[in-house]
PDB file of C-alpha atoms in Angstrom:
ATOM      1  CA  GLU A  13     113.079 117.654 252.229  1.00 96.00           C
ATOM      2  CA  VAL A  14     110.110 117.877 249.804  1.00 96.00           C
ATOM      3  CA  GLN A  15     111.422 118.664 246.442  1.00 97.00           C
ATOM      4  CA  LEU A  16     110.646 118.888 242.486  1.00 98.00           C
ATOM      5  CA  VAL A  17     113.458 118.815 240.102  1.00 98.00           C
ATOM      6  CA  GLU A  18     112.663 119.519 236.343  1.00 98.00           C
ATOM      7  CA  SER A  19     114.852 118.642 233.580  1.00 98.00           C
ATOM      8  CA  GLY A  20     114.734 118.136 229.694  1.00 98.00           C
ATOM      9  CA  GLY A  21     114.486 121.736 228.809  1.00 97.00           C
ATOM     10  CA  GLY A  22     116.358 123.083 225.563  1.00 98.00           C
ATOM     11  CA  LEU A  23     116.268 124.544 222.269  1.00 98.00           C
ATOM     12  CA  VAL A  24     114.204 122.732 219.927  1.00 98.00           C
ATOM     13  CA  GLN A  25     113.298 124.108 216.230  1.00 98.00           C
ATOM     14  CA  PRO A  26     109.674 124.698 215.523  1.00 98.00           C
ATOM     15  CA  GLY A  27     107.738 121.361 214.771  1.00 98.00           C
ATOM     16  CA  GLY A  28     110.091 119.374 216.889  1.00 98.00           C
ATOM     17  CA  SER A  29     109.763 117.591 220.029  1.00 98.00           C
ATOM     18  CA  LEU A  30     111.091 117.569 223.759  1.00 98.00           C
ATOM     19  CA  ARG A  31     110.192 115.457 226.885  1.00 98.00           C
ATOM     20  CA  LEU A  32     110.347 117.170 230.202  1.00 98.00           C
ATOM     21  CA  SER A  33     110.715 115.384 233.322  1.00 98.00           C
ATOM     22  CA  CYS A  34     109.996 116.019 236.999  1.00 98.00           C
ATOM     23  CA  ALA A  35     111.675 113.955 239.706  1.00 98.00           C
ATOM     24  CA  ALA A  36     109.774 113.998 243.077  1.00 98.00           C
ATOM     25  CA  SER A  37     111.416 113.414 246.362  1.00 98.00           C
ATOM     26  CA  GLY A  38     110.702 113.842 250.149  1.00 97.00           C
ATOM     27  CA  PHE A  39     107.066 112.696 249.704  1.00 97.00           C
ATOM     28  CA  THR A  40     104.915 110.039 248.751  1.00 97.00           C
ATOM     29  CA  PHE A  41     104.525 110.896 244.940  1.00 98.00           C
ATOM     30  CA  SER A  42     101.723 108.363 244.329  1.00 97.00           C
ATOM     31  CA  SER A  43      99.472 110.107 246.673  1.00 96.00           C
ATOM     32  CA  TYR A  44      99.312 113.387 245.038  1.00 97.00           C
ATOM     33  CA  GLU A  45      97.941 115.122 241.809  1.00 97.00           C
ATOM     34  CA  MET A  46     100.294 117.064 239.856  1.00 98.00           C
ATOM     35  CA  ASN A  47     100.273 119.746 237.229  1.00 98.00           C
ATOM     36  CA  TRP A  48     102.671 121.611 234.756  1.00 98.00           C
ATOM     37  CA  VAL A  49     102.745 125.299 234.485  1.00 98.00           C
ATOM     38  CA  ARG A  50     104.290 127.403 232.121  1.00 98.00           C
ATOM     39  CA  GLN A  51     105.714 131.019 232.181  1.00 98.00           C
ATOM     40  CA  ALA A  52     106.819 132.483 228.948  1.00 98.00           C
ATOM     41  CA  PRO A  53     109.783 135.216 229.303  1.00 97.00           C
ATOM     42  CA  GLY A  54     108.699 138.209 231.351  1.00 96.00           C
ATOM     43  CA  LYS A  55     104.862 136.981 231.406  1.00 97.00           C
ATOM     44  CA  GLY A  56     102.432 135.653 234.085  1.00 98.00           C
ATOM     45  CA  LEU A  57     101.696 131.762 234.790  1.00 98.00           C
ATOM     46  CA  GLU A  58      99.891 129.497 232.541  1.00 98.00           C
ATOM     47  CA  TRP A  59      98.281 126.125 233.590  1.00 98.00           C
ATOM     48  CA  VAL A  60      99.277 123.502 231.101  1.00 98.00           C
ATOM     49  CA  SER A  61      98.120 120.041 232.193  1.00 98.00           C
ATOM     50  CA  TYR A  62      96.826 117.938 235.353  1.00 98.00           C
ATOM     51  CA  ILE A  63      97.211 114.441 236.096  1.00 98.00           C
ATOM     52  CA  SER A  64      95.528 112.681 239.181  1.00 97.00           C
ATOM     53  CA  SER A  65      97.616 110.242 241.343  1.00 97.00           C
ATOM     54  CA  SER A  66      96.895 107.162 239.583  1.00 97.00           C
ATOM     55  CA  GLY A  67      97.075 108.945 236.059  1.00 97.00           C
ATOM     56  CA  SER A  68      93.636 107.884 235.439  1.00 97.00           C
ATOM     57  CA  THR A  69      92.311 111.399 235.041  1.00 97.00           C
ATOM     58  CA  ILE A  70      94.279 113.875 232.878  1.00 98.00           C
ATOM     59  CA  TYR A  71      93.205 117.595 231.547  1.00 97.00           C
ATOM     60  CA  TYR A  72      95.171 119.841 229.168  1.00 98.00           C
ATOM     61  CA  ALA A  73      94.744 123.593 228.425  1.00 98.00           C
ATOM     62  CA  ASP A  74      93.279 124.461 225.047  1.00 97.00           C
ATOM     63  CA  SER A  75      96.525 125.849 223.907  1.00 97.00           C
ATOM     64  CA  VAL A  76      98.582 122.513 223.969  1.00 98.00           C
ATOM     65  CA  LYS A  77      95.613 119.983 223.504  1.00 98.00           C
ATOM     66  CA  GLY A  78      96.513 117.268 220.980  1.00 98.00           C
ATOM     67  CA  ARG A  79     100.068 118.293 220.940  1.00 98.00           C
ATOM     68  CA  PHE A  80     101.364 117.821 224.435  1.00 98.00           C
ATOM     69  CA  THR A  81     100.997 114.443 226.683  1.00 98.00           C
ATOM     70  CA  ILE A  82     101.190 114.360 230.500  1.00 98.00           C
ATOM     71  CA  SER A  83     102.278 111.107 232.323  1.00 98.00           C
ATOM     72  CA  ARG A  84     103.382 109.680 235.338  1.00 98.00           C
ATOM     73  CA  ASP A  85     105.660 106.864 236.598  1.00 98.00           C
ATOM     74  CA  ASN A  86     104.799 106.517 240.435  1.00 98.00           C
ATOM     75  CA  ALA A  87     107.508 103.612 240.929  1.00 98.00           C
ATOM     76  CA  LYS A  88     110.169 105.959 239.737  1.00 98.00           C
ATOM     77  CA  ASN A  89     108.496 109.178 241.523  1.00 98.00           C
ATOM     78  CA  SER A  90     108.377 110.872 238.073  1.00 98.00           C
ATOM     79  CA  LEU A  91     106.185 113.197 236.174  1.00 98.00           C
ATOM     80  CA  TYR A  92     106.530 113.778 232.304  1.00 98.00           C
ATOM     81  CA  LEU A  93     105.407 116.077 229.647  1.00 98.00           C
ATOM     82  CA  GLN A  94     105.997 114.658 225.924  1.00 98.00           C
ATOM     83  CA  MET A  95     105.846 117.990 223.799  1.00 98.00           C
ATOM     84  CA  ASN A  96     105.224 117.575 220.092  1.00 98.00           C
ATOM     85  CA  SER A  97     104.514 119.916 217.210  1.00 98.00           C
ATOM     86  CA  LEU A  98     106.322 122.815 219.347  1.00 98.00           C
ATOM     87  CA  ARG A  99     105.795 126.378 218.554  1.00 98.00           C
ATOM     88  CA  ALA A 100     107.173 129.467 219.162  1.00 98.00           C
ATOM     89  CA  GLU A 101     104.495 130.667 221.563  1.00 98.00           C
ATOM     90  CA  ASP A 102     105.490 127.562 223.573  1.00 98.00           C
ATOM     91  CA  THR A 103     108.653 129.123 224.700  1.00 98.00           C
ATOM     92  CA  ALA A 104     108.778 129.138 228.557  1.00 98.00           C
ATOM     93  CA  VAL A 105     109.946 128.144 231.725  1.00 98.00           C
ATOM     94  CA  TYR A 106     107.969 124.733 232.669  1.00 98.00           C
ATOM     95  CA  TYR A 107     107.247 124.083 236.129  1.00 98.00           C
ATOM     96  CA  CYS A 108     106.043 120.981 237.695  1.00 98.00           C
ATOM     97  CA  ALA A 109     103.823 121.778 240.722  1.00 98.00           C
ATOM     98  CA  ARG A 110     102.334 119.331 243.281  1.00 98.00           C
ATOM     99  CA  ASP A 111      98.358 119.728 244.158  1.00 96.00           C
ATOM    100  CA  GLY A 112      98.528 120.207 247.833  1.00 92.00           C
ATOM    101  CA  GLU A 113      96.516 118.002 250.439  1.00 86.00           C
ATOM    102  CA  TRP A 114      92.793 117.954 250.386  1.00 84.00           C
ATOM    103  CA  GLU A 115      92.666 120.774 253.092  1.00 87.00           C
ATOM    104  CA  LEU A 116      94.758 123.275 251.020  1.00 89.00           C
ATOM    105  CA  GLY A 117      91.861 123.090 248.343  1.00 86.00           C
ATOM    106  CA  ASP A 118      93.905 122.236 245.312  1.00 88.00           C
ATOM    107  CA  ALA A 119      96.474 124.955 246.114  1.00 96.00           C
ATOM    108  CA  PHE A 120      99.791 124.365 244.289  1.00 97.00           C
ATOM    109  CA  ASP A 121     101.893 124.039 247.429  1.00 97.00           C
ATOM    110  CA  ILE A 122     105.325 122.689 245.982  1.00 98.00           C
ATOM    111  CA  TRP A 123     106.784 124.143 242.749  1.00 98.00           C
ATOM    112  CA  GLY A 124     109.896 122.799 241.127  1.00 98.00           C
ATOM    113  CA  GLN A 125     112.850 125.348 239.948  1.00 98.00           C
ATOM    114  CA  GLY A 126     111.675 125.055 236.368  1.00 98.00           C
ATOM    115  CA  THR A 127     113.120 124.215 233.261  1.00 98.00           C
ATOM    116  CA  MET A 128     113.530 126.315 230.031  1.00 98.00           C
ATOM    117  CA  VAL A 129     112.008 125.438 226.872  1.00 98.00           C
ATOM    118  CA  THR A 130     113.047 127.388 223.729  1.00 98.00           C
ATOM    119  CA  VAL A 131     111.503 126.997 220.219  1.00 98.00           C
ATOM    120  CA  SER A 132     113.434 128.896 217.611  1.00 97.00           C
ATOM    121  CA  SER A 133     114.681 128.256 214.228  1.00 95.00           C
TER     122      SER A 133
ATOM    123  CA  ASP B  12      86.642 129.409 231.500  1.00 96.00           C
ATOM    124  CA  ILE B  13      86.990 131.728 234.611  1.00 98.00           C
ATOM    125  CA  VAL B  14      88.849 134.861 234.324  1.00 98.00           C
ATOM    126  CA  MET B  15      90.990 136.309 236.988  1.00 98.00           C
ATOM    127  CA  THR B  16      91.689 140.089 236.894  1.00 98.00           C
ATOM    128  CA  GLN B  17      94.308 141.515 239.451  1.00 98.00           C
ATOM    129  CA  THR B  18      94.776 145.323 240.187  1.00 97.00           C
ATOM    130  CA  PRO B  19      96.931 147.096 240.543  1.00 97.00           C
ATOM    131  CA  LEU B  20      99.414 145.533 238.027  1.00 97.00           C
ATOM    132  CA  SER B  21     102.287 147.412 239.710  1.00 96.00           C
ATOM    133  CA  SER B  22     102.373 148.590 243.276  1.00 94.00           C
ATOM    134  CA  PRO B  23     105.352 150.925 244.299  1.00 96.00           C
ATOM    135  CA  VAL B  24     105.406 150.785 248.195  1.00 96.00           C
ATOM    136  CA  THR B  25     107.529 152.159 251.219  1.00 96.00           C
ATOM    137  CA  LEU B  26     109.238 149.961 253.485  1.00 97.00           C
ATOM    138  CA  GLY B  27     107.001 149.198 256.424  1.00 96.00           C
ATOM    139  CA  GLN B  28     104.042 150.448 254.785  1.00 97.00           C
ATOM    140  CA  PRO B  29     100.974 148.354 253.827  1.00 97.00           C
ATOM    141  CA  ALA B  30     100.246 146.987 250.668  1.00 97.00           C
ATOM    142  CA  SER B  31      96.878 145.639 249.028  1.00 98.00           C
ATOM    143  CA  ILE B  32      96.330 143.676 246.028  1.00 98.00           C
ATOM    144  CA  SER B  33      93.083 142.920 244.314  1.00 98.00           C
ATOM    145  CA  CYS B  34      91.701 139.994 242.699  1.00 98.00           C
ATOM    146  CA  ARG B  35      88.523 139.449 240.837  1.00 98.00           C
ATOM    147  CA  SER B  36      87.073 136.483 239.050  1.00 98.00           C
ATOM    148  CA  SER B  37      84.588 136.354 236.165  1.00 98.00           C
ATOM    149  CA  GLN B  38      82.323 134.060 238.027  1.00 98.00           C
ATOM    150  CA  SER B  39      81.809 133.018 241.842  1.00 98.00           C
ATOM    151  CA  LEU B  40      84.537 130.881 243.176  1.00 97.00           C
ATOM    152  CA  VAL B  41      82.215 129.218 245.604  1.00 97.00           C
ATOM    153  CA  HIS B  42      82.454 125.626 244.850  1.00 95.00           C
ATOM    154  CA  SER B  43      79.351 123.005 245.182  1.00 95.00           C
ATOM    155  CA  ASP B  44      81.077 121.700 248.390  1.00 94.00           C
ATOM    156  CA  GLY B  45      80.822 125.044 250.085  1.00 95.00           C
ATOM    157  CA  ASN B  46      84.688 125.915 249.753  1.00 95.00           C
ATOM    158  CA  THR B  47      86.218 128.454 247.703  1.00 97.00           C
ATOM    159  CA  TYR B  48      89.474 127.727 245.994  1.00 97.00           C
ATOM    160  CA  LEU B  49      91.430 130.786 245.651  1.00 98.00           C
ATOM    161  CA  SER B  50      95.036 131.025 246.601  1.00 98.00           C
ATOM    162  CA  TRP B  51      97.980 133.596 246.440  1.00 98.00           C
ATOM    163  CA  LEU B  52     101.457 132.977 245.247  1.00 98.00           C
ATOM    164  CA  GLN B  53     104.618 134.936 245.900  1.00 98.00           C
ATOM    165  CA  GLN B  54     107.233 134.979 242.795  1.00 98.00           C
ATOM    166  CA  ARG B  55     110.416 136.685 243.927  1.00 98.00           C
ATOM    167  CA  PRO B  56     112.908 137.671 241.171  1.00 97.00           C
ATOM    168  CA  GLY B  57     114.376 134.537 239.681  1.00 96.00           C
ATOM    169  CA  GLN B  58     112.515 132.202 241.669  1.00 98.00           C
ATOM    170  CA  PRO B  59     109.761 129.647 241.184  1.00 98.00           C
ATOM    171  CA  PRO B  60     106.369 130.646 242.712  1.00 98.00           C
ATOM    172  CA  ARG B  61     105.463 129.869 246.442  1.00 98.00           C
ATOM    173  CA  LEU B  62     102.261 129.467 247.958  1.00 98.00           C
ATOM    174  CA  LEU B  63     101.301 132.022 250.542  1.00 98.00           C
ATOM    175  CA  ILE B  64      97.513 131.712 251.149  1.00 98.00           C
ATOM    176  CA  TYR B  65      95.146 128.850 250.278  1.00 98.00           C
ATOM    177  CA  LYS B  66      91.328 128.752 250.464  1.00 97.00           C
ATOM    178  CA  ILE B  67      90.977 132.571 250.465  1.00 98.00           C
ATOM    179  CA  SER B  68      92.689 133.149 254.027  1.00 98.00           C
ATOM    180  CA  ASN B  69      94.718 130.545 255.331  1.00 97.00           C
ATOM    181  CA  ARG B  70      98.450 131.011 255.523  1.00 98.00           C
ATOM    182  CA  PHE B  71     100.583 128.215 253.747  1.00 97.00           C
ATOM    183  CA  SER B  72     103.176 126.760 256.345  1.00 95.00           C
ATOM    184  CA  GLY B  73     106.267 129.008 256.944  1.00 96.00           C
ATOM    185  CA  VAL B  74     104.248 132.097 255.717  1.00 98.00           C
ATOM    186  CA  PRO B  75     104.872 135.419 257.743  1.00 97.00           C
ATOM    187  CA  ASP B  76     101.583 136.729 259.559  1.00 96.00           C
ATOM    188  CA  ARG B  77     101.983 139.954 257.924  1.00 98.00           C
ATOM    189  CA  PHE B  78     100.438 138.266 254.870  1.00 98.00           C
ATOM    190  CA  SER B  79      96.579 138.043 254.965  1.00 98.00           C
ATOM    191  CA  GLY B  80      93.757 137.040 252.579  1.00 98.00           C
ATOM    192  CA  SER B  81      90.238 137.806 252.614  1.00 98.00           C
ATOM    193  CA  GLY B  82      87.338 138.005 250.338  1.00 98.00           C
ATOM    194  CA  ALA B  83      84.384 136.071 249.010  1.00 98.00           C
ATOM    195  CA  GLY B  84      82.620 135.031 245.838  1.00 97.00           C
ATOM    196  CA  THR B  85      84.186 136.906 243.004  1.00 98.00           C
ATOM    197  CA  ASP B  86      86.462 139.545 245.185  1.00 98.00           C
ATOM    198  CA  PHE B  87      89.419 138.954 247.018  1.00 98.00           C
ATOM    199  CA  THR B  88      92.300 140.772 248.566  1.00 98.00           C
ATOM    200  CA  LEU B  89      95.891 140.036 249.668  1.00 98.00           C
ATOM    201  CA  LYS B  90      97.161 142.576 252.387  1.00 98.00           C
ATOM    202  CA  ILE B  91     100.736 142.967 253.348  1.00 98.00           C
ATOM    203  CA  SER B  92     100.674 144.731 256.811  1.00 97.00           C
ATOM    204  CA  ARG B  93     104.186 146.195 256.637  1.00 97.00           C
ATOM    205  CA  VAL B  94     106.264 145.505 253.508  1.00 97.00           C
ATOM    206  CA  GLU B  95     109.807 144.187 253.766  1.00 97.00           C
ATOM    207  CA  ALA B  96     112.460 144.140 251.370  1.00 97.00           C
ATOM    208  CA  GLU B  97     111.984 140.358 250.874  1.00 97.00           C
ATOM    209  CA  ASP B  98     108.566 140.943 249.876  1.00 98.00           C
ATOM    210  CA  VAL B  99     109.637 142.372 246.345  1.00 98.00           C
ATOM    211  CA  GLY B 100     108.180 140.453 243.555  1.00 98.00           C
ATOM    212  CA  VAL B 101     105.055 139.292 241.787  1.00 98.00           C
ATOM    213  CA  TYR B 102     101.895 138.070 243.468  1.00 98.00           C
ATOM    214  CA  TYR B 103      99.253 135.816 241.738  1.00 98.00           C
ATOM    215  CA  CYS B 104      95.814 135.018 242.569  1.00 98.00           C
ATOM    216  CA  MET B 105      94.837 131.373 241.375  1.00 98.00           C
ATOM    217  CA  GLN B 106      91.517 129.830 241.245  1.00 98.00           C
ATOM    218  CA  ALA B 107      90.989 126.275 241.323  1.00 96.00           C
ATOM    219  CA  THR B 108      87.386 126.103 241.940  1.00 96.00           C
ATOM    220  CA  GLN B 109      86.692 125.053 238.204  1.00 95.00           C
ATOM    221  CA  PHE B 110      88.945 123.441 235.635  1.00 93.00           C
ATOM    222  CA  PRO B 111      90.841 124.701 234.099  1.00 96.00           C
ATOM    223  CA  PRO B 112      92.682 126.291 237.158  1.00 97.00           C
ATOM    224  CA  ALA B 113      93.513 130.083 236.254  1.00 98.00           C
ATOM    225  CA  PHE B 114      95.922 132.687 237.588  1.00 98.00           C
ATOM    226  CA  GLY B 115      95.515 136.456 237.457  1.00 98.00           C
ATOM    227  CA  GLN B 116      98.080 138.458 235.477  1.00 98.00           C
ATOM    228  CA  GLY B 117     100.390 139.358 238.371  1.00 98.00           C
ATOM    229  CA  THR B 118     101.093 142.004 240.569  1.00 98.00           C
ATOM    230  CA  LYS B 119     104.588 143.602 240.954  1.00 98.00           C
ATOM    231  CA  VAL B 120     105.359 144.714 244.235  1.00 98.00           C
ATOM    232  CA  GLU B 121     108.470 147.071 244.198  1.00 97.00           C
ATOM    233  CA  ILE B 122     110.174 149.358 246.683  1.00 95.00           C
ATOM    234  CA  LYS B 123     109.693 152.999 246.313  1.00 93.00           C
TER     235      LYS B 123
END
């Protein structure tokens, strides 16, 4: 079964750090581009970051640039998001999402269940 | 950056009746390769998003044929031909033609 499972969320104080992980299974992880998408409580979806299949190309949303770092370990079938200098407005459910095959036109075809990050004192 | 605008934001519908959601982009979503990278996602209550439609009108694997997508350029539509109880949730359009990817605000579909 194709699956993405996030972990690492929790409660952190403003200015703190957290590292999220996304474990992939059921597909050849190293062949796919990956993304992080977040959803603040009661709000819509916001794209956060992208990483190419090899890890050589990375993009960030302006709202997290300079504070968050995306990475991957293809040998471990895992995607990561290192979050530093966290702010209250970073409070959200964080999803990892797979960029689909070429024919899907970069649609996000597989999503994890999400992990909740709460930034509060 | 491209801004995606959905209307309506809320759509109360009667079971068995059709529903329609509009999505408009601030710029054309036609890529230089000729494709239009507009997709639709469904998010049921308490669930992660799920891909329904890709490249305007192509249903993803396992998506019922009561869902259909149409449009071109900057104007797109998701239609549900006959709403069922399991269709309750929030629907998002998303563009991937240009970085950064962007989502619409979401349209909540609920039963009257």
